[in-house]
XYZ file of C-alpha atoms in Angstrom:
575
model
C -19.907 95.871 129.102
C -16.536 95.102 130.492
C -14.674 96.291 133.528
C -11.077 97.475 133.666
C -9.374 96.890 136.945
C -6.238 99.022 137.798
C -3.815 97.765 140.383
C -3.653 99.681 143.582
C -0.024 100.782 142.972
C -0.761 102.305 139.620
C -3.406 104.664 140.813
C -2.328 108.344 140.453
C -0.270 107.722 137.204
C -3.070 108.470 134.779
C -1.887 110.414 131.610
C -2.235 114.223 131.570
C -4.350 114.582 128.527
C -4.631 118.326 128.808
C -0.852 118.906 128.833
C -0.360 116.622 125.881
C -2.862 118.569 123.886
C -1.159 121.850 124.711
C 2.284 120.468 123.654
C 1.059 119.254 120.319
C -0.566 122.576 119.563
C 2.627 124.512 120.504
C 4.775 122.341 118.250
C 2.468 122.760 115.309
C 2.368 126.517 115.752
C 6.229 126.624 115.988
C 6.733 124.848 112.680
C 4.133 127.020 111.061
C 5.697 130.195 112.431
C 9.203 129.166 111.235
C 7.974 128.456 107.728
C 5.956 131.643 107.559
C 8.842 133.740 108.960
C 11.406 132.262 106.563
C 9.163 132.901 103.592
C 8.425 136.417 104.695
C 12.149 137.142 105.283
C 13.131 135.972 101.807
C 10.407 138.029 100.169
C 11.205 141.155 102.177
C 14.981 140.787 101.658
C 14.610 140.367 97.922
C 12.339 143.428 97.771
C 14.828 145.516 99.772
C 17.828 144.335 97.658
C 16.052 145.161 94.399
C 14.387 148.442 95.253
C 16.848 149.971 97.714
C 20.215 149.396 95.869
C 22.239 152.685 95.773
C 22.381 154.257 92.354
C 25.560 156.416 92.781
C 28.321 153.752 92.701
C 31.818 155.391 92.776
C 34.885 153.895 91.091
C 37.803 153.149 93.444
C 40.787 155.484 93.377
C 43.870 153.878 91.853
C 47.237 155.441 92.748
C 50.624 154.693 91.135
C 53.007 152.630 93.247
C 55.409 155.539 93.552
C 52.772 157.485 95.510
C 52.459 154.797 98.176
C 54.628 154.819 101.249
C 56.796 151.912 102.348
C 54.234 150.451 104.760
C 51.466 150.478 102.144
C 53.726 148.756 99.628
C 54.695 146.093 102.161
C 50.998 145.415 102.875
C 50.215 145.062 99.175
C 53.445 143.218 98.299
C 54.608 141.109 101.239
C 57.999 140.412 99.605
C 59.321 142.967 97.131
C 62.185 141.602 94.955
C 65.560 143.198 95.486
C 65.834 144.159 91.821
C 62.736 146.328 92.382
C 63.983 147.881 95.635
C 67.568 148.541 94.585
C 68.873 149.538 91.166
C 72.221 147.754 91.592
C 70.548 144.315 91.750
C 69.944 142.520 88.466
C 66.921 140.369 87.737
C 67.948 136.747 87.179
C 64.764 134.818 86.478
C 66.675 132.964 83.770
C 68.983 131.515 86.436
C 66.014 130.316 88.489
C 64.643 128.532 85.415
C 67.976 126.828 84.826
C 68.224 125.744 88.479
C 64.649 124.478 88.372
C 65.303 122.326 85.314
C 68.613 121.021 86.639
C 67.504 120.559 90.248
C 66.820 116.764 90.064
C 70.380 116.279 88.853
C 71.873 118.884 91.167
C 70.113 117.197 94.067
C 71.856 113.889 93.389
C 75.235 115.509 92.730
C 75.129 117.694 95.866
C 73.996 114.805 98.072
C 76.728 112.551 96.700
C 79.366 115.220 97.346
C 77.967 115.911 100.830
C 78.256 112.228 101.702
C 81.857 112.069 100.530
C 82.775 115.140 102.570
C 80.776 114.283 105.688
C 81.574 110.578 106.083
C 85.290 111.018 107.004
C 84.419 113.783 109.481
C 81.649 111.703 111.030
C 83.908 108.651 111.287
C 86.602 110.684 113.056
C 84.185 112.126 115.624
C 82.353 108.810 116.102
C 85.484 107.248 117.583
C 85.889 110.204 119.929
C 82.380 109.840 121.365
C 82.342 106.014 121.220
C 79.604 105.829 118.606
C 79.415 102.597 116.673
C 78.201 104.067 113.390
C 76.446 107.040 111.813
C 74.832 106.384 108.458
C 72.574 108.269 106.092
C 69.473 106.192 105.584
C 67.884 108.805 103.314
C 69.488 111.905 101.868
C 67.608 114.091 99.416
C 67.144 117.835 99.138
C 63.546 117.516 98.024
C 61.721 118.795 94.977
C 61.841 122.532 95.741
C 64.974 124.272 94.395
C 66.457 127.433 95.901
C 65.460 130.772 94.388
C 67.643 133.765 93.570
C 65.863 137.078 94.164
C 68.506 139.243 92.531
C 72.238 139.506 92.018
C 74.906 142.183 92.203
C 77.823 142.005 89.761
C 80.959 143.982 90.574
C 83.275 145.152 87.787
C 86.781 145.982 88.978
C 90.141 146.531 87.353
C 91.388 143.248 88.816
C 91.443 139.959 86.969
C 88.363 138.620 88.755
C 84.567 138.476 88.778
C 82.568 139.119 91.966
C 78.910 138.094 92.368
C 76.538 138.735 95.272
C 73.276 136.778 94.831
C 70.360 136.916 97.256
C 69.533 133.285 98.022
C 66.320 132.066 99.608
C 65.464 128.404 99.945
C 62.379 127.003 101.602
C 62.901 123.365 100.762
C 61.385 120.032 101.627
C 64.475 117.875 102.180
C 64.336 114.463 103.730
C 67.502 113.632 105.613
C 67.327 110.586 107.868
C 70.389 109.684 109.904
C 70.723 106.433 111.849
C 72.990 106.495 114.910
C 74.053 103.266 116.636
C 75.656 103.571 120.059
C 75.611 101.623 123.341
C 73.293 99.015 121.861
C 70.701 101.611 120.869
C 69.511 102.643 117.445
C 68.364 106.250 117.078
C 66.784 107.733 113.962
C 66.995 111.520 113.471
C 65.147 113.198 110.624
C 65.628 116.756 109.370
C 62.635 118.396 107.669
C 61.337 121.832 106.621
C 64.646 123.498 105.857
C 64.778 127.265 105.285
C 67.929 129.170 104.381
C 68.156 132.892 103.678
C 71.689 134.014 102.837
C 73.630 136.725 100.968
C 76.855 135.058 99.787
C 79.716 136.818 98.031
C 81.290 134.678 95.304
C 84.548 135.750 93.664
C 85.980 133.892 90.670
C 89.678 134.670 90.393
C 92.028 134.880 88.723
C 90.452 134.648 85.297
C 92.551 132.383 83.087
C 92.419 131.263 79.419
C 91.742 127.634 80.380
C 88.304 126.124 80.970
C 86.366 126.855 83.214
C 88.218 130.204 82.883
C 88.872 130.786 86.593
C 91.439 129.198 88.909
C 89.572 129.252 92.227
C 86.279 130.151 93.877
C 86.329 132.416 96.948
C 83.135 132.410 99.006
C 82.093 134.466 102.027
C 78.913 135.818 103.638
C 78.133 139.525 103.855
C 75.812 138.957 106.848
C 74.774 136.178 109.218
C 72.471 133.695 107.443
C 69.016 132.644 108.595
C 68.766 128.864 108.973
C 65.593 127.132 110.173
C 64.753 123.444 110.168
C 62.926 120.792 112.131
C 64.436 117.729 113.844
C 62.471 114.617 114.663
C 63.722 111.948 117.044
C 61.645 108.766 117.198
C 58.796 110.684 115.587
C 58.845 113.518 118.158
C 59.728 117.113 117.224
C 62.895 118.056 119.106
C 62.465 121.733 118.263
C 59.317 121.795 120.404
C 61.476 121.554 123.534
C 61.407 124.996 125.237
C 64.599 126.956 124.594
C 66.166 124.407 122.228
C 64.976 126.116 119.038
C 66.585 129.474 119.873
C 69.771 127.774 121.124
C 70.162 125.812 117.886
C 69.471 128.906 115.764
C 72.082 131.038 117.499
C 74.641 128.220 117.539
C 74.335 127.643 113.792
C 74.501 131.358 112.983
C 77.617 131.852 115.116
C 79.405 128.782 113.770
C 78.702 129.701 110.153
C 79.709 133.317 110.806
C 83.005 132.224 112.384
C 83.868 130.256 109.266
C 82.478 132.289 106.360
C 81.441 135.794 107.493
C 83.483 138.378 105.563
C 86.464 138.994 105.731
C 86.811 135.247 106.369
C 86.863 133.464 103.026
C 86.448 129.873 101.929
C 88.702 129.141 98.953
C 87.923 126.248 96.628
C 90.793 125.584 94.166
C 89.700 124.656 90.679
C 92.893 124.883 88.613
C 96.582 125.314 89.311
C 97.087 129.073 89.095
C 100.502 129.112 87.446
C 99.694 126.375 84.960
C 96.151 127.489 84.137
C 96.972 131.158 83.720
C 100.203 130.312 81.914
C 102.007 133.021 83.799
C 105.819 133.182 83.610
C 107.510 131.480 86.553
C 111.168 131.861 85.584
C 113.838 132.452 82.931
C 115.972 129.748 81.336
C 119.464 130.652 80.069
C 120.724 128.282 77.376
C 124.288 128.626 76.104
C 125.190 126.602 73.017
C 128.908 125.892 73.512
C 129.972 123.513 70.780
C 129.322 120.244 68.921
C 131.505 117.206 68.173
C 131.786 114.680 65.385
C 128.914 115.885 63.268
C 128.039 113.964 60.128
C 129.291 115.085 56.749
C 126.263 115.819 54.574
C 127.618 118.049 51.808
C 128.414 116.268 48.596
C 131.577 118.236 47.809
C 132.725 119.317 51.261
C 132.025 119.488 54.984
C 128.716 120.454 56.572
C 127.658 123.991 57.556
C 125.939 123.421 60.916
C 123.747 125.733 62.959
C 121.379 125.081 65.907
C 117.696 125.904 66.201
C 116.218 126.152 69.705
C 112.512 126.072 70.486
C 110.567 125.918 73.754
C 107.683 123.454 73.697
C 104.114 124.765 74.003
C 105.201 128.113 72.601
C 104.036 129.691 69.352
C 107.063 131.969 69.077
C 109.542 131.301 66.239
C 112.641 129.252 66.968
C 115.894 130.905 67.979
C 118.978 130.239 65.836
C 122.719 130.300 66.260
C 125.088 131.523 63.623
C 126.212 129.204 60.811
C 129.679 127.622 61.053
C 130.754 126.875 57.502
C 132.693 123.712 56.611
C 133.044 122.556 60.208
C 132.149 119.205 61.788
C 133.328 120.328 65.261
C 131.840 123.821 65.456
C 132.084 126.134 68.439
C 129.409 128.819 69.019
C 129.379 130.063 72.664
C 126.080 131.834 72.007
C 123.502 132.392 74.746
C 119.699 132.477 74.527
C 116.913 133.146 77.010
C 113.472 131.589 77.328
C 110.519 132.595 79.490
C 109.327 129.483 81.350
C 105.664 128.953 82.249
C 105.508 125.232 83.077
C 108.886 123.862 84.196
C 107.463 120.454 85.027
C 106.320 119.693 81.488
C 108.120 122.034 79.116
C 111.301 121.038 77.272
C 113.773 122.849 75.033
C 114.136 121.225 71.625
C 117.612 121.351 70.090
C 117.897 120.689 66.350
C 121.217 120.822 64.479
C 120.779 121.618 60.779
C 123.100 121.729 57.806
C 122.754 125.092 56.102
C 122.528 125.043 52.321
C 122.252 127.661 49.617
C 119.075 127.868 47.561
C 120.206 126.005 44.433
C 119.704 122.587 42.838
C 121.908 120.276 40.915
C 121.278 117.075 38.955
C 123.748 114.167 38.805
C 123.206 111.527 36.134
C 124.569 108.018 36.284
C 124.207 105.222 33.773
C 121.433 103.277 35.478
C 119.750 105.840 37.747
C 119.418 109.481 38.547
C 120.230 111.165 41.875
C 118.433 114.390 42.656
C 119.794 116.496 45.493
C 118.018 119.669 46.539
C 120.649 121.767 48.249
C 118.201 124.559 49.161
C 116.514 122.403 51.831
C 118.282 122.518 55.203
C 118.771 118.940 56.325
C 118.582 118.016 59.981
C 121.779 116.445 61.305
C 120.475 115.417 64.731
C 118.307 116.486 67.661
C 117.687 116.143 71.407
C 115.779 117.861 74.190
C 116.556 119.476 77.547
C 114.183 118.346 80.294
C 113.456 121.342 82.527
C 112.216 119.212 85.433
C 115.714 117.713 85.727
C 117.415 121.079 86.295
C 118.444 122.495 89.649
C 117.231 126.109 90.087
C 119.816 128.899 90.082
C 122.752 126.573 89.398
C 124.469 126.343 85.973
C 124.636 122.850 84.543
C 126.726 121.664 81.605
C 125.124 118.919 79.491
C 126.658 116.783 76.775
C 123.831 115.365 74.694
C 123.986 112.703 72.031
C 122.343 113.839 68.828
C 119.547 111.516 67.726
C 117.863 110.962 64.422
C 114.505 111.489 66.143
C 113.110 111.278 69.651
C 111.757 107.772 69.095
C 115.333 106.465 68.807
C 116.351 107.882 72.219
C 116.311 104.515 73.987
C 117.503 102.491 71.014
C 121.221 101.982 70.486
C 122.125 102.916 66.928
C 125.317 101.945 65.155
C 125.290 105.239 63.255
C 126.463 108.201 65.332
C 125.031 111.652 64.751
C 127.541 113.453 66.971
C 127.210 115.296 70.291
C 126.339 118.810 71.434
C 127.492 120.591 74.598
C 125.200 123.145 76.245
C 125.167 125.058 79.507
C 121.736 125.719 81.052
C 120.710 127.825 84.047
C 117.128 128.017 85.289
C 116.301 131.060 87.427
C 112.784 130.930 88.896
C 111.071 134.102 89.966
C 110.861 134.811 93.676
C 107.684 134.139 95.672
C 107.246 137.877 96.096
C 107.086 138.352 92.348
C 104.593 135.526 91.882
C 102.343 136.760 94.669
C 102.087 140.139 92.961
C 100.210 138.507 90.081
C 97.229 137.608 92.252
C 97.303 140.589 94.577
C 93.853 141.568 95.760
C 94.463 145.291 95.655
C 95.732 146.705 92.408
C 95.824 150.275 93.647
C 97.951 149.551 96.722
C 101.537 150.567 95.934
C 104.297 149.667 98.341
C 106.856 152.204 99.469
C 109.347 152.390 96.663
C 113.046 152.318 97.413
C 115.282 155.079 96.210
C 117.080 152.764 93.832
C 116.017 150.030 91.461
C 116.844 146.356 92.010
C 119.943 145.025 90.342
C 120.004 142.228 87.788
C 117.823 141.421 84.794
C 114.279 140.237 84.707
C 111.084 139.928 82.739
C 108.838 142.854 81.844
C 105.234 141.764 81.315
C 102.738 144.077 79.613
C 99.030 143.203 79.685
C 96.836 145.370 77.471
C 93.356 145.014 78.943
C 90.939 147.358 77.161
C 90.217 150.861 75.860
C 87.214 153.178 76.020
C 85.739 156.032 73.992
C 88.066 155.705 71.016
C 87.474 158.231 68.263
C 88.274 157.594 64.631
C 87.642 160.099 61.867
C 87.028 157.518 59.158
C 86.853 154.083 60.836
C 87.343 152.412 64.207
C 88.980 148.971 63.910
C 91.327 149.408 66.867
C 94.468 147.555 67.872
C 97.295 148.460 70.259
C 100.981 148.592 69.355
C 103.779 148.497 71.953
C 107.140 150.121 71.256
C 109.935 149.208 73.685
C 113.710 149.224 73.111
C 113.334 149.044 69.356
C 110.900 146.095 69.467
C 107.297 146.238 68.306
C 104.412 144.086 69.468
C 100.751 144.505 68.641
C 97.380 143.101 69.635
C 94.715 141.736 67.329
C 92.391 144.306 65.810
C 88.698 144.434 66.639
C 86.271 145.527 63.948
C 83.958 148.509 64.425
C 84.367 148.919 68.160
C 84.979 152.067 70.175
C 85.370 150.156 73.449
C 87.631 147.200 72.532
C 88.717 144.570 75.038
C 91.956 142.791 74.095
C 93.272 141.071 77.259
C 96.587 140.229 75.565
C 99.942 139.737 77.252
C 103.427 140.556 75.973
C 106.845 139.813 77.490
C 110.256 141.419 77.150
C 113.404 139.871 78.619
C 115.643 142.633 79.995
C 119.322 142.312 80.803
C 118.968 145.063 83.409
C 116.032 146.820 85.126
C 114.430 149.408 82.795
C 114.410 152.104 85.476
C 115.349 154.801 82.980
C 113.315 153.453 80.056
C 109.974 154.534 78.700
C 107.462 152.502 76.765
C 105.066 153.886 74.208
C 101.673 152.319 73.554
C 99.798 153.453 70.476
C 96.183 152.749 69.608
C 95.630 152.558 65.861
C 92.720 151.772 63.607
C 93.263 149.238 60.858
C 91.926 150.266 57.482
C 89.176 148.070 56.005
C 89.981 145.861 53.068
C 87.846 147.972 50.767
C 88.146 151.691 51.397
C 89.961 154.855 50.466
C 91.284 155.686 53.918
C 94.453 154.180 55.374
C 95.103 153.315 58.998
C 94.984 156.160 61.489
C 96.325 156.798 64.986
C 93.584 157.061 67.633
C 95.940 158.139 70.423
C 99.051 157.138 72.306
C 100.564 157.151 75.802
C 104.147 157.148 77.044
C 104.748 155.225 80.292
C 107.802 155.530 82.532
C 108.899 152.094 83.757
C 110.619 153.189 86.976
C 107.413 152.712 89.009
C 106.832 149.135 87.893
C 110.462 148.182 88.595
C 110.219 149.472 92.158
C 106.660 148.388 93.006
C 106.757 145.152 90.928
C 103.250 145.717 89.568
C 101.023 148.540 88.346
C 97.539 148.509 86.861
C 96.411 151.922 85.629
C 94.051 153.570 83.178
C 95.744 156.237 81.012
C 94.199 159.062 79.011
C 95.318 158.839 75.390
C 97.243 161.767 73.993
C 95.736 163.299 70.806
C 92.325 161.934 71.789
C 89.490 163.865 73.399
C 88.056 161.112 75.636
C 90.011 157.957 74.781
C 91.414 155.833 77.621
C 93.416 152.610 77.812
C 93.981 150.214 80.718
C 97.479 148.682 80.904
C 98.936 146.375 83.545
C 102.722 146.147 83.989
C 104.666 143.524 85.946
C 108.388 143.285 86.680
C 109.677 139.842 87.616
C 113.230 139.194 88.707
C 115.007 135.874 88.709
């Protein structure tokens, strides 16, 4: 039997055995109650779910979209495409696919162009604010291309194409700019760019040279929405109170001041006069005489005449009369040419010996000589450089006749003679040229009571026709009758709404204020068929209006046609 001695200070700290027992029992009952309750809840819930499920399940009511109001549609479709909302917007998913495929390449091209444009501007302003340098450390537009949600296309009677796309771009660009100033180096990063804009893009004038338009005119129909984030040393600058709204309004106002319609940004693509090949003046060439021409006829003197041709023109050459048996002929005959490119065009002068269409055969003892008289042999040639002429002033030129143009700078012992010409270049006035690209075809200036004096150039542009009616066939072409001359367009097979877009020119000695021009629309007979060509309608146009107003562009109802119409543009250009 042992004894346990407890120190005096520990007396009164004996364990409470009764409380411990009660705690253990409560814990055991709690675990047991939780397990029993969970099991009972699962069993009861399953029983209720199985045996108390409603038997009369009703199908939901489905209504067509047209029966929903605007608010319901906006809740179901947060962003309805414009081509769904408005009938005048066209769906252009194909354009989005093209942009998506080309975006990696467009990204590099746009960034390269942006650098070239921005670097001179940045360098100029850096000196003003005493900044050492501003450089693009990283410049990329990201992997998300812009999206076009619809496009309007405007068809007018002018020589232009107008597009209004709806552009939305929520991109992920990474633009990091490094600024060095006052011994400091600051890094600014632009992220999370969003642009919503409605630009108006006009391609005009349309020309027959690639890319088929001379300039791009861009404007905005409303203020754009621009949102982006700026980080300076890793901190978000846009989190500064009031800065976000200030930047937003500043950007909107600056962009609106530059591009909001009617302000327009013009980007030239081609030279208008050269690309459109529009007439810019008239060249008067007077063939006066020639000296010391070579004798080419076997039994007598030569029979010279001159052929004149303007380079880059498909029209046949002009000819003087033939001076028989004359090596020093005198003509004094005048010709006119319509000039489209005075910097590069030249007038080719070729002097030929006229021969009758017959052959003869001369036989010698040791050889034969064949001479075909029917072939006109060239006696010499030269050119008139238009870029060396002074406008409006007559100039007399004495040109040496050459065997060919390659021998121009080479001294030849054999002389081909000389030719004397008088040339006068009369360019059209700026007022006449500006009429070609006028933005309002229907605006007609106040006409004077009398027509302008002096000659000029009458330009007829046959654009298109509509609702042509042929009894047997419809292969339409237009024929112009003016002062005894006839010109016609190409014919288009099996088309009641042909589009020709062909231009014709008539040089007039005096304004055609009292003249009328007749335009007929005919149908060309097919190669195999029993019916000949037939007239689909005609119109007679008085030219007094175009002489006074310089330009008209109208749609005429065809006579002898129920619904046929034709659009014709007339221009009068004076030198």
